[in-house]
Short mmCIF file of C-alpha atoms and ligand atoms in Angstrom, two decimals:
data_model
loop_
_atom_site.label_atom_id
_atom_site.label_comp_id
_atom_site.label_asym_id
_atom_site.label_seq_id
_atom_site.Cartn_x
_atom_site.Cartn_y
_atom_site.Cartn_z
CA MET A 256 0.17 0.01 -0.05
CA ARG A 257 1.27 3.60 -0.62
CA LEU A 258 0.08 6.80 0.55
CA ALA A 259 -2.65 8.45 -2.03
CA THR A 260 -1.54 11.69 -3.96
CA GLY A 261 -5.02 13.42 -2.96
CA ILE A 262 -6.33 15.06 0.29
CA LEU A 263 -9.63 14.29 1.48
CA PHE A 264 -9.87 17.13 4.07
CA THR A 265 -7.45 19.99 5.16
CA GLU A 266 -6.18 20.98 8.29
CA LYS A 267 -8.03 24.22 7.38
CA GLN A 268 -11.32 22.40 7.08
CA ILE A 269 -10.30 20.05 9.98
CA ARG A 270 -10.05 23.12 12.37
CA GLN A 271 -13.35 24.97 11.39
CA ARG A 272 -15.32 21.37 11.73
CA VAL A 273 -13.48 20.84 14.96
CA ASP A 274 -14.66 24.59 16.06
CA GLU A 275 -18.48 23.85 15.02
CA LEU A 276 -18.41 20.41 16.80
CA ALA A 277 -16.91 22.44 19.89
CA ALA A 278 -19.43 25.31 19.96
CA GLN A 279 -22.26 22.36 19.36
CA ILE A 280 -20.91 20.34 22.12
CA ASP A 281 -20.67 23.71 24.62
CA LEU A 282 -24.38 24.58 23.83
CA ASP A 283 -25.80 20.80 24.48
CA TYR A 284 -24.01 20.60 27.78
CA ARG A 285 -24.14 23.94 28.77
CA GLY A 286 -21.81 23.83 31.63
CA GLN A 287 -22.69 20.22 33.34
CA PRO A 288 -19.52 18.19 33.72
CA LEU A 289 -18.46 16.08 31.08
CA VAL A 290 -16.40 13.46 30.84
CA LEU A 291 -14.86 12.49 27.46
CA CYS A 292 -13.75 9.22 26.98
CA ALA A 293 -11.13 9.29 24.33
CA VAL A 294 -10.48 5.70 22.60
CA LEU A 295 -6.42 5.50 21.83
CA LYS A 296 -4.71 5.97 19.81
CA GLY A 297 -6.60 7.22 17.02
CA SER A 298 -8.23 10.17 18.78
CA ILE A 299 -5.44 11.78 20.15
CA PRO A 300 -5.27 14.69 17.84
CA PHE A 301 -8.75 15.17 17.44
CA LEU A 302 -9.40 15.00 21.62
CA ALA A 303 -6.45 17.44 22.22
CA ASP A 304 -8.17 19.62 19.55
CA LEU A 305 -11.92 19.65 20.36
CA MET A 306 -11.16 19.57 24.62
CA ARG A 307 -8.97 22.66 23.99
CA ARG A 308 -12.14 24.66 22.25
CA LEU A 309 -14.79 23.40 25.05
CA THR A 310 -15.16 26.09 27.58
CA GLY A 311 -17.07 23.93 30.21
CA ASP A 312 -16.53 21.54 33.11
CA VAL A 313 -14.63 19.15 31.20
CA ARG A 314 -12.55 15.38 32.56
CA LEU A 315 -10.81 13.24 30.60
CA ALA A 316 -10.75 9.46 30.74
CA LEU A 317 -8.24 7.30 28.27
CA ILE A 318 -9.30 4.03 26.91
CA GLU A 319 -7.48 1.50 24.83
CA MET A 320 -9.56 -0.91 23.01
CA LYS A 321 -8.64 -3.99 20.73
CA SER A 322 -10.65 -4.22 17.99
CA GLN A 323 -10.49 -7.82 17.15
CA VAL A 324 -8.85 -9.44 13.63
CA ASP A 325 -12.36 -11.76 13.47
CA GLY A 326 -14.11 -8.25 12.91
CA LYS A 327 -16.83 -9.89 15.39
CA HIS A 328 -15.67 -8.68 18.71
CA ALA A 329 -13.78 -6.19 20.41
CA SER A 330 -12.24 -5.73 23.97
CA ILE A 331 -10.74 -3.19 26.23
CA LEU A 332 -7.18 -3.29 27.02
CA PHE A 333 -6.77 -0.60 29.35
CA THR A 334 -9.19 2.23 31.08
CA SER A 335 -7.50 4.89 32.94
CA ARG A 336 -8.84 5.65 36.54
CA LEU A 337 -12.16 7.88 36.34
CA ASP A 338 -15.58 7.83 38.10
CA LEU A 339 -18.31 7.96 35.94
CA ALA A 340 -21.11 7.26 37.88
CA GLY A 341 -23.79 9.47 37.38
CA LYS A 342 -21.77 11.54 34.94
CA HIS A 343 -22.31 12.47 31.16
CA ALA A 344 -19.73 10.76 29.43
CA LEU A 345 -18.78 11.37 25.88
CA ILE A 346 -17.16 8.76 24.06
CA VAL A 347 -14.03 10.60 21.68
CA GLU A 348 -13.25 8.15 18.42
CA ASP A 349 -11.08 8.73 15.51
CA ILE A 350 -13.27 6.78 12.96
CA VAL A 351 -16.59 4.59 13.24
CA ASP A 352 -16.35 1.41 11.02
CA THR A 353 -18.19 -1.08 11.41
CA GLY A 354 -19.35 -0.04 14.86
CA ILE A 355 -18.19 -2.88 16.15
CA THR A 356 -15.70 -1.24 18.56
CA LEU A 357 -18.27 1.30 19.51
CA ASP A 358 -21.05 -0.71 20.12
CA TYR A 359 -18.47 -2.89 22.72
CA LEU A 360 -17.51 0.12 24.46
CA ILE A 361 -21.29 1.94 25.13
CA LYS A 362 -22.19 -1.25 26.40
CA HIS A 363 -19.49 -1.83 28.56
CA LEU A 364 -19.31 1.74 29.94
CA GLU A 365 -23.13 1.53 30.56
CA VAL A 366 -22.77 -1.89 32.43
CA GLU A 367 -19.39 -1.08 34.57
CA ARG A 368 -19.58 2.51 35.15
CA SER A 369 -23.06 3.83 35.06
CA PRO A 370 -23.01 6.91 33.35
CA ALA A 371 -26.01 9.54 33.69
CA SER A 372 -25.65 9.50 29.70
CA ILE A 373 -23.55 8.30 27.02
CA ARG A 374 -22.80 10.18 23.44
CA VAL A 375 -20.32 9.73 20.90
CA ALA A 376 -17.96 11.97 18.92
CA ALA A 377 -16.33 10.85 16.19
CA PHE A 378 -14.01 12.58 13.73
CA LEU A 379 -14.96 10.38 11.24
CA ASP A 380 -17.57 7.75 9.98
CA LYS A 381 -17.83 5.30 7.18
CA PRO A 382 -21.20 4.57 7.19
CA THR A 383 -20.94 1.95 4.04
CA ALA A 384 -19.15 -0.35 6.36
CA ARG A 385 -21.53 -0.47 9.09
CA LYS A 386 -22.73 -3.57 10.69
CA LEU A 387 -23.76 -2.65 13.87
CA ASP A 388 -26.35 0.61 14.68
CA VAL A 389 -24.42 2.85 16.81
CA PRO A 390 -25.29 6.55 17.91
CA VAL A 391 -22.68 9.01 15.94
CA ASN A 392 -24.10 12.32 17.94
CA TYR A 393 -21.53 14.84 17.23
CA ARG A 394 -19.71 13.73 13.15
CA GLY A 395 -16.63 15.38 12.05
CA PHE A 396 -16.99 14.57 8.27
CA THR A 397 -18.63 11.52 6.55
CA VAL A 398 -15.56 9.36 4.33
CA PRO A 399 -16.04 7.33 1.67
CA ASP A 400 -15.05 3.63 1.49
CA LYS A 401 -11.21 4.04 1.59
CA PHE A 402 -8.93 3.10 4.29
CA VAL A 403 -8.19 6.83 5.72
CA VAL A 404 -4.89 7.80 7.67
CA GLY A 405 -3.47 11.14 9.09
CA TYR A 406 -4.54 13.15 11.68
CA GLY A 407 -4.30 10.22 14.52
CA LEU A 408 -5.23 7.57 12.16
CA ASP A 409 -3.02 4.89 11.13
CA TRP A 410 -1.63 2.56 8.34
CA GLN A 411 0.38 -0.23 10.47
CA GLU A 412 1.20 2.59 12.93
CA ARG A 413 2.26 5.12 10.23
CA TYR A 414 1.00 8.60 9.17
CA ARG A 415 -0.67 9.31 12.48
CA ASN A 416 1.18 12.65 12.24
CA LEU A 417 -0.10 13.99 8.97
CA PRO A 418 -2.00 17.42 9.82
CA TYR A 419 -4.31 16.26 7.28
CA ILE A 420 -6.81 13.16 5.87
CA THR A 421 -5.94 11.13 3.19
CA TRP A 422 -5.59 7.93 2.52
CA VAL A 423 -3.76 4.32 1.14
CA GLU A 424 -4.03 2.72 -2.08
CA PRO A 425 -2.45 -0.36 -3.47
CA GLU A 426 0.96 0.24 -5.02
P1 LIG V 661 -14.81 -0.33 13.75
O1 LIG V 661 -15.09 -1.47 15.01
O2 LIG V 661 -16.02 0.64 13.50
O3 LIG V 661 -15.16 -1.28 12.47
O4 LIG V 661 -13.42 -0.03 13.46
C1 LIG V 661 -13.03 0.61 14.63
C2 LIG V 661 -11.77 1.20 14.46
O5 LIG V 661 -11.15 0.30 13.22
C3 LIG V 661 -11.21 2.42 14.62
O6 LIG V 661 -10.97 3.09 15.72
C4 LIG V 661 -10.18 3.01 13.77
O7 LIG V 661 -8.83 2.41 14.83
C5 LIG V 661 -9.78 1.23 12.81
N1 LIG V 661 -10.24 1.61 11.60
C6 LIG V 661 -11.54 1.54 10.95
N2 LIG V 661 -11.44 1.95 9.51
C7 LIG V 661 -10.40 2.79 9.25
C8 LIG V 661 -9.35 3.66 8.36
O8 LIG V 661 -10.05 3.90 7.07
N3 LIG V 661 -8.45 4.03 8.29
C9 LIG V 661 -7.76 3.42 9.65
N4 LIG V 661 -6.78 4.16 9.94
N5 LIG V 661 -8.45 2.98 10.61
C10 LIG V 661 -9.60 2.41 10.69
#
């Protein structure tokens, strides 16, 4: 695979969209404490940009997950310590593809952490690949059925550092 020459979303487009998402989230939660539950590692740039634009009472939890190779199951590898009981949780994801990872995480948090509410902010959404019906309350951009990279998203751990979104394609 090699990096495509085209760009799907530029740095400027990303900045503008994250501004809009943050404004909407600020409005929706109106100062109520909010726990950002960020899924490592792909969400890191989105998380960092989004959280610095939020003006309310924001706390942070980090979660590392494994999207299973069989494409049917996900699991949680690590969760930072943070009490979610009775608090509003906002899952921060890099991309929702089949929805399997997100579906597992939502159910896990509901059962194990008893938050007051759970919503999802996904930087990218690839609806053509969806297998499970999961909520995406705040969506950065919808992407076509390509393997996208950049702004935290990797291909074999590479390209996370690109400040824009592009994709990889066969050589
Ligand atoms: P899902 O469980 O929704 O199928 O996939 C979740 C995870 O798969 C994402 O958090 C991401 O790590 C990875 N993933 C799915 N599609 C893509 C893609 O197009 N590009 C990259 N870099 N990762 C993807």
